Amino acid sequence: MARPRVMGVINVTPDSFSDGGRFLDLPAALAQARRMIDQGADILDVGGESTRPGADPVDEAEETRRVVGLIAAVRAESHVAISIDTMKPGVARAAVAAGASIWNDVTALRWSPESLAVAARLRCEVVLMHMLGEPATMQAAPAYDDVVGEVAAFLAERARAAIAAGIAPHAVRLDPGIGFGKTPEHNLALLANLDRIKALGFPVVVGASRKRFIAAIDQSAKDEGDRLAGSLAAALAAVRAGADIVRVHDVRETLQALKVEAAISGARVP
Ligand code: HH2
């Protein structure tokens, strides 16, 4: 991709770790979507179920109800790309019918035996993310012999499975899954060695925004709202290391940081 894309997060949930409860009703969610579009978001990532440890599971009907109204309302007034952040094929199907064109799945299309075939039939882009274990327990004691090697091997296998199921190779994106079954050190190792994920040959997505590893580095950042500066540092580092899409809560600030970085790089004297 020629320039990094910014994916703005909108969680239509009562319990997401950062914006839970803020966008549960359609007018509030649509206002946030409009704000992110005005600020220059390339993609809106709409989620109806939190994946944070301890979050309540949501049934398919309720998750669909939460996301479809917002997706249809955004699609009625904007051409912005919309991704649906879900593990459930039924939710993805309804979201694509309403106007989404990307299925972002934190289970890398493993949650249901139907996921791969449904994604192939929908002809949507797919974000395949690495997660160790399951959301409820993934942060209990995550352990790897070689976190970067294991995450890269997993993503390579999921990309192969996706393509074997009929998903177009150019529709595949890979995500190391910052915070999903990882200690702060694991997250830092992945961010520092993103080139090994990039070497798999697919566009790379990174979601570090407001995550807890930032508080492990700066203990004054206990609240998610205090992690903007750390999120910007992580987004810049990710893009410098080859990330094609950064998934963020703060679109305007992220774009400003990326533009300043690009302007400085462009001003280098040959
Ligand atoms: N992180 C979250 C959710 N979905 N998808 C991808 N591809 N990459 C990520 O890093 C990622 C993701 C968690 O963040 P958030 O949506 O803000 O919280 P919650 O899961 O509590 O709704």
CSV table of N, CA and C in Angstrom, one decimal, residues 26-124:
chain,number,residue,atom,x,y,z
A,26,LEU,N,-27.6,4.4,18.4
A,26,LEU,CA,-27.2,4.8,17.0
A,26,LEU,C,-26.8,6.2,16.8
A,27,PRO,N,-27.6,7.2,17.3
A,27,PRO,CA,-27.1,8.6,17.1
A,27,PRO,C,-25.7,8.9,17.6
A,28,ALA,N,-25.3,8.3,18.7
A,28,ALA,CA,-24.0,8.6,19.3
A,28,ALA,C,-22.9,7.9,18.4
A,29,ALA,N,-23.2,6.7,18.0
A,29,ALA,CA,-22.3,5.9,17.1
A,29,ALA,C,-22.1,6.6,15.8
A,30,LEU,N,-23.3,7.0,15.2
A,30,LEU,CA,-23.2,7.7,13.9
A,30,LEU,C,-22.4,9.0,14.0
A,31,ALA,N,-22.6,9.7,15.1
A,31,ALA,CA,-21.9,11.0,15.2
A,31,ALA,C,-20.4,10.7,15.3
A,32,GLN,N,-20.0,9.6,16.0
A,32,GLN,CA,-18.6,9.3,16.1
A,32,GLN,C,-18.1,8.9,14.7
A,33,ALA,N,-18.9,8.1,14.0
A,33,ALA,CA,-18.5,7.7,12.6
A,33,ALA,C,-18.2,8.9,11.8
A,34,ARG,N,-19.2,9.9,11.8
A,34,ARG,CA,-19.0,11.1,11.0
A,34,ARG,C,-17.8,11.9,11.4
A,35,ARG,N,-17.5,11.9,12.7
A,35,ARG,CA,-16.3,12.6,13.2
A,35,ARG,C,-15.0,12.0,12.6
A,36,MET,N,-15.0,10.6,12.7
A,36,MET,CA,-13.8,9.9,12.2
A,36,MET,C,-13.7,10.1,10.7
A,37,ILE,N,-14.8,10.1,9.9
A,37,ILE,CA,-14.7,10.3,8.5
A,37,ILE,C,-14.2,11.7,8.2
A,38,ASP,N,-14.7,12.7,8.9
A,38,ASP,CA,-14.3,14.1,8.7
A,38,ASP,C,-12.8,14.2,9.0
A,39,GLN,N,-12.3,13.5,10.0
A,39,GLN,CA,-10.9,13.6,10.4
A,39,GLN,C,-10.0,12.8,9.5
A,40,GLY,N,-10.6,12.1,8.5
A,40,GLY,CA,-9.7,11.4,7.5
A,40,GLY,C,-9.5,9.9,7.6
A,41,ALA,N,-10.4,9.2,8.4
A,41,ALA,CA,-10.2,7.8,8.6
A,41,ALA,C,-10.4,7.1,7.2
A,42,ASP,N,-9.6,6.1,6.9
A,42,ASP,CA,-9.7,5.4,5.6
A,42,ASP,C,-10.7,4.3,5.8
A,43,ILE,N,-10.8,3.7,7.0
A,43,ILE,CA,-11.6,2.6,7.3
A,43,ILE,C,-12.3,2.8,8.6
A,44,LEU,N,-13.6,2.4,8.8
A,44,LEU,CA,-14.2,2.4,10.1
A,44,LEU,C,-14.3,0.9,10.5
A,45,ASP,N,-13.9,0.6,11.7
A,45,ASP,CA,-13.9,-0.8,12.2
A,45,ASP,C,-15.0,-0.9,13.2
A,46,VAL,N,-16.1,-1.5,12.9
A,46,VAL,CA,-17.3,-1.5,13.7
A,46,VAL,C,-17.4,-2.8,14.5
A,47,GLY,N,-17.5,-2.8,15.8
A,47,GLY,CA,-17.5,-4.0,16.6
A,47,GLY,C,-18.8,-4.0,17.5
A,48,GLY,N,-19.4,-5.2,17.7
A,48,GLY,CA,-20.5,-5.3,18.6
A,48,GLY,C,-20.3,-6.2,19.7
A,49,GLU,N,-19.1,-6.7,19.9
A,49,GLU,CA,-18.8,-7.6,21.0
A,49,GLU,C,-17.4,-7.3,21.5
A,50,SER,N,-17.2,-7.0,22.8
A,50,SER,CA,-15.9,-6.8,23.3
A,50,SER,C,-15.1,-8.1,23.4
A,51,THR,N,-13.8,-8.0,23.1
A,51,THR,CA,-12.9,-9.2,23.3
A,51,THR,C,-12.0,-9.1,24.5
A,52,ARG,N,-12.3,-8.1,25.3
A,52,ARG,CA,-11.3,-7.9,26.4
A,52,ARG,C,-11.6,-9.0,27.5
A,53,PRO,N,-10.5,-9.4,28.2
A,53,PRO,CA,-10.7,-10.5,29.2
A,53,PRO,C,-11.9,-10.2,30.1
A,54,GLY,N,-12.7,-11.2,30.3
A,54,GLY,CA,-13.8,-11.0,31.2
A,54,GLY,C,-15.1,-10.3,30.6
A,55,ALA,N,-15.0,-10.0,29.4
A,55,ALA,CA,-16.2,-9.3,28.7
A,55,ALA,C,-17.3,-10.4,28.6
A,56,ASP,N,-18.6,-9.9,28.7
A,56,ASP,CA,-19.7,-10.8,28.5
A,56,ASP,C,-19.9,-11.2,27.1
A,57,PRO,N,-20.1,-12.6,26.9
A,57,PRO,CA,-20.4,-13.0,25.5
A,57,PRO,C,-21.7,-12.4,25.0
A,58,VAL,N,-21.8,-12.2,23.7
A,58,VAL,CA,-23.0,-11.6,23.1
A,58,VAL,C,-23.6,-12.6,22.1
A,59,ASP,N,-24.9,-12.8,22.1
A,59,ASP,CA,-25.4,-13.8,21.1
A,59,ASP,C,-25.5,-13.1,19.7
A,60,GLU,N,-25.6,-13.9,18.7
A,60,GLU,CA,-25.5,-13.4,17.3
A,60,GLU,C,-26.6,-12.4,17.0
A,61,ALA,N,-27.8,-12.6,17.5
A,61,ALA,CA,-28.9,-11.7,17.1
A,61,ALA,C,-28.6,-10.3,17.7
A,62,GLU,N,-28.1,-10.3,19.0
A,62,GLU,CA,-27.9,-9.0,19.6
A,62,GLU,C,-26.6,-8.3,19.0
A,63,GLU,N,-25.6,-9.1,18.7
A,63,GLU,CA,-24.4,-8.5,18.1
A,63,GLU,C,-24.8,-7.9,16.7
A,64,THR,N,-25.6,-8.7,16.0
A,64,THR,CA,-26.0,-8.2,14.6
A,64,THR,C,-26.8,-6.9,14.8
A,65,ARG,N,-27.7,-6.9,15.7
A,65,ARG,CA,-28.5,-5.7,15.9
A,65,ARG,C,-27.7,-4.5,16.2
A,66,ARG,N,-26.6,-4.7,17.1
A,66,ARG,CA,-25.8,-3.5,17.5
A,66,ARG,C,-25.0,-2.9,16.3
A,67,VAL,N,-24.6,-3.8,15.3
A,67,VAL,CA,-23.7,-3.2,14.3
A,67,VAL,C,-24.4,-2.9,13.0
A,68,VAL,N,-25.5,-3.6,12.7
A,68,VAL,CA,-26.0,-3.4,11.3
A,68,VAL,C,-26.6,-2.0,11.1
A,69,GLY,N,-27.3,-1.5,12.1
A,69,GLY,CA,-27.9,-0.2,12.0
A,69,GLY,C,-26.9,0.9,11.7
A,70,LEU,N,-25.7,0.8,12.4
A,70,LEU,CA,-24.7,1.8,12.2
A,70,LEU,C,-24.0,1.6,10.8
A,71,ILE,N,-23.7,0.4,10.4
A,71,ILE,CA,-23.1,0.2,9.1
A,71,ILE,C,-24.0,0.7,8.0
A,72,ALA,N,-25.3,0.4,8.1
A,72,ALA,CA,-26.2,0.8,7.0
A,72,ALA,C,-26.3,2.3,7.0
A,73,ALA,N,-26.3,3.0,8.2
A,73,ALA,CA,-26.5,4.4,8.2
A,73,ALA,C,-25.2,5.1,7.7
A,74,VAL,N,-24.0,4.6,8.0
A,74,VAL,CA,-22.8,5.1,7.4
A,74,VAL,C,-22.7,4.9,5.9
A,75,ARG,N,-23.1,3.7,5.5
A,75,ARG,CA,-23.0,3.4,4.0
A,75,ARG,C,-24.0,4.3,3.2
A,76,ALA,N,-25.1,4.7,3.9
A,76,ALA,CA,-26.1,5.6,3.2
A,76,ALA,C,-25.5,7.0,2.9
A,77,GLU,N,-24.5,7.4,3.6
A,77,GLU,CA,-24.0,8.7,3.4
A,77,GLU,C,-22.5,8.9,3.1
A,78,SER,N,-21.8,7.7,3.0
A,78,SER,CA,-20.4,7.8,2.8
A,78,SER,C,-19.8,6.6,2.1
A,79,HIS,N,-18.7,6.8,1.3
A,79,HIS,CA,-18.1,5.7,0.6
A,79,HIS,C,-16.9,5.1,1.5
A,80,VAL,N,-16.8,5.6,2.7
A,80,VAL,CA,-15.6,5.1,3.5
A,80,VAL,C,-15.7,3.6,3.6
A,81,ALA,N,-14.5,2.9,3.6
A,81,ALA,CA,-14.5,1.5,3.8
A,81,ALA,C,-14.9,1.1,5.2
A,82,ILE,N,-15.7,0.1,5.3
A,82,ILE,CA,-16.2,-0.3,6.7
A,82,ILE,C,-15.8,-1.8,6.9
A,83,SER,N,-15.2,-2.0,8.1
A,83,SER,CA,-14.9,-3.4,8.4
A,83,SER,C,-15.7,-3.8,9.6
A,84,ILE,N,-16.1,-5.1,9.7
A,84,ILE,CA,-16.8,-5.6,10.8
A,84,ILE,C,-15.9,-6.4,11.6
A,85,ASP,N,-15.8,-6.1,12.9
A,85,ASP,CA,-15.0,-6.8,13.9
A,85,ASP,C,-15.8,-7.8,14.6
A,86,THR,N,-15.8,-9.0,14.1
A,86,THR,CA,-16.6,-10.1,14.7
A,86,THR,C,-15.9,-11.5,14.4
A,87,MET,N,-16.3,-12.4,15.3
A,87,MET,CA,-15.8,-13.8,15.1
A,87,MET,C,-16.9,-14.6,14.4
A,88,LYS,N,-18.1,-14.1,14.4
A,88,LYS,CA,-19.3,-14.9,14.0
A,88,LYS,C,-19.6,-14.7,12.5
A,89,PRO,N,-19.6,-15.8,11.7
A,89,PRO,CA,-20.0,-15.7,10.3
A,89,PRO,C,-21.3,-15.1,10.0
A,90,GLY,N,-22.3,-15.3,10.9
A,90,GLY,CA,-23.6,-14.7,10.7
A,90,GLY,C,-23.6,-13.2,10.8
A,91,VAL,N,-22.8,-12.7,11.7
A,91,VAL,CA,-22.7,-11.3,11.9
A,91,VAL,C,-22.0,-10.7,10.7
A,92,ALA,N,-20.9,-11.4,10.3
A,92,ALA,CA,-20.2,-10.9,9.1
A,92,ALA,C,-21.1,-10.8,7.9
A,93,ARG,N,-21.9,-11.8,7.7
A,93,ARG,CA,-22.8,-11.9,6.5
A,93,ARG,C,-23.7,-10.7,6.6
A,94,ALA,N,-24.3,-10.4,7.7
A,94,ALA,CA,-25.3,-9.3,7.8
A,94,ALA,C,-24.6,-8.0,7.7
A,95,ALA,N,-23.4,-7.9,8.2
A,95,ALA,CA,-22.6,-6.6,8.1
A,95,ALA,C,-22.2,-6.3,6.6
A,96,VAL,N,-21.8,-7.4,5.9
A,96,VAL,CA,-21.5,-7.1,4.5
A,96,VAL,C,-22.7,-6.8,3.7
A,97,ALA,N,-23.9,-7.4,4.0
A,97,ALA,CA,-25.1,-7.1,3.3
A,97,ALA,C,-25.5,-5.6,3.6
A,98,ALA,N,-25.1,-5.1,4.8
A,98,ALA,CA,-25.4,-3.7,5.1
A,98,ALA,C,-24.4,-2.7,4.6
A,99,GLY,N,-23.3,-3.2,4.1
A,99,GLY,CA,-22.3,-2.3,3.5
A,99,GLY,C,-20.9,-2.4,3.9
A,100,ALA,N,-20.5,-3.4,4.8
A,100,ALA,CA,-19.1,-3.6,5.1
A,100,ALA,C,-18.4,-4.3,4.0
A,101,SER,N,-17.1,-4.1,3.8
A,101,SER,CA,-16.4,-4.8,2.8
A,101,SER,C,-15.1,-5.6,3.3
A,102,ILE,N,-15.0,-5.5,4.7
A,102,ILE,CA,-13.8,-6.1,5.3
A,102,ILE,C,-14.3,-6.9,6.5
A,103,TRP,N,-13.9,-8.2,6.6
A,103,TRP,CA,-14.2,-8.9,7.9
A,103,TRP,C,-12.9,-9.0,8.7
A,104,ASN,N,-12.9,-8.3,9.8
A,104,ASN,CA,-11.8,-8.3,10.8
A,104,ASN,C,-12.1,-9.3,11.9
A,105,ASP,N,-11.3,-10.4,11.9
A,105,ASP,CA,-11.6,-11.5,12.8
A,105,ASP,C,-10.5,-11.8,13.7
A,106,VAL,N,-10.6,-11.5,15.0
A,106,VAL,CA,-9.6,-11.8,16.0
A,106,VAL,C,-9.2,-13.3,16.2
A,107,THR,N,-10.1,-14.1,15.6
A,107,THR,CA,-9.8,-15.6,15.7
A,107,THR,C,-9.2,-16.1,14.3
A,108,ALA,N,-8.9,-15.1,13.4
A,108,ALA,CA,-8.4,-15.5,12.1
A,108,ALA,C,-9.2,-16.6,11.4
A,109,LEU,N,-10.5,-16.4,11.5
A,109,LEU,CA,-11.5,-17.3,10.8
A,109,LEU,C,-11.4,-18.7,11.3
A,110,ARG,N,-11.2,-18.9,12.7
A,110,ARG,CA,-11.2,-20.2,13.3
A,110,ARG,C,-12.4,-20.4,14.2
A,111,TRP,N,-13.2,-19.4,14.5
A,111,TRP,CA,-14.2,-19.5,15.5
A,111,TRP,C,-15.3,-20.5,15.1
A,112,SER,N,-15.6,-20.5,13.8
A,112,SER,CA,-16.6,-21.5,13.4
A,112,SER,C,-16.0,-22.3,12.2
A,113,PRO,N,-16.4,-23.6,12.0
A,113,PRO,CA,-15.9,-24.3,10.9
A,113,PRO,C,-16.4,-23.7,9.6
A,114,GLU,N,-17.4,-22.8,9.6
A,114,GLU,CA,-17.9,-22.2,8.4
A,114,GLU,C,-17.2,-20.9,8.0
A,115,SER,N,-16.4,-20.4,8.9
A,115,SER,CA,-15.9,-19.0,8.7
A,115,SER,C,-15.2,-18.9,7.4
A,116,LEU,N,-14.3,-19.8,7.1
A,116,LEU,CA,-13.5,-19.6,5.9
A,116,LEU,C,-14.3,-19.6,4.6
A,117,ALA,N,-15.3,-20.6,4.6
A,117,ALA,CA,-16.1,-20.7,3.4
A,117,ALA,C,-17.1,-19.4,3.3
A,118,VAL,N,-17.5,-18.9,4.4
A,118,VAL,CA,-18.4,-17.8,4.4
A,118,VAL,C,-17.6,-16.6,3.9
A,119,ALA,N,-16.4,-16.4,4.4
A,119,ALA,CA,-15.6,-15.3,4.0
A,119,ALA,C,-15.3,-15.3,2.5
A,120,ALA,N,-15.0,-16.6,2.0
A,120,ALA,CA,-14.8,-16.7,0.5
A,120,ALA,C,-16.0,-16.3,-0.3
A,121,ARG,N,-17.2,-16.8,0.2
A,121,ARG,CA,-18.4,-16.5,-0.5
A,121,ARG,C,-18.7,-15.0,-0.5
A,122,LEU,N,-18.4,-14.3,0.6
A,122,LEU,CA,-18.7,-12.9,0.7
A,122,LEU,C,-17.8,-12.0,-0.1
A,123,ARG,N,-16.7,-12.6,-0.6
A,123,ARG,CA,-15.7,-11.9,-1.4
A,123,ARG,C,-15.2,-10.6,-0.7
A,124,CYS,N,-15.1,-10.6,0.6
A,124,CYS,CA,-14.7,-9.4,1.3
A,124,CYS,C,-13.2,-9.6,1.6
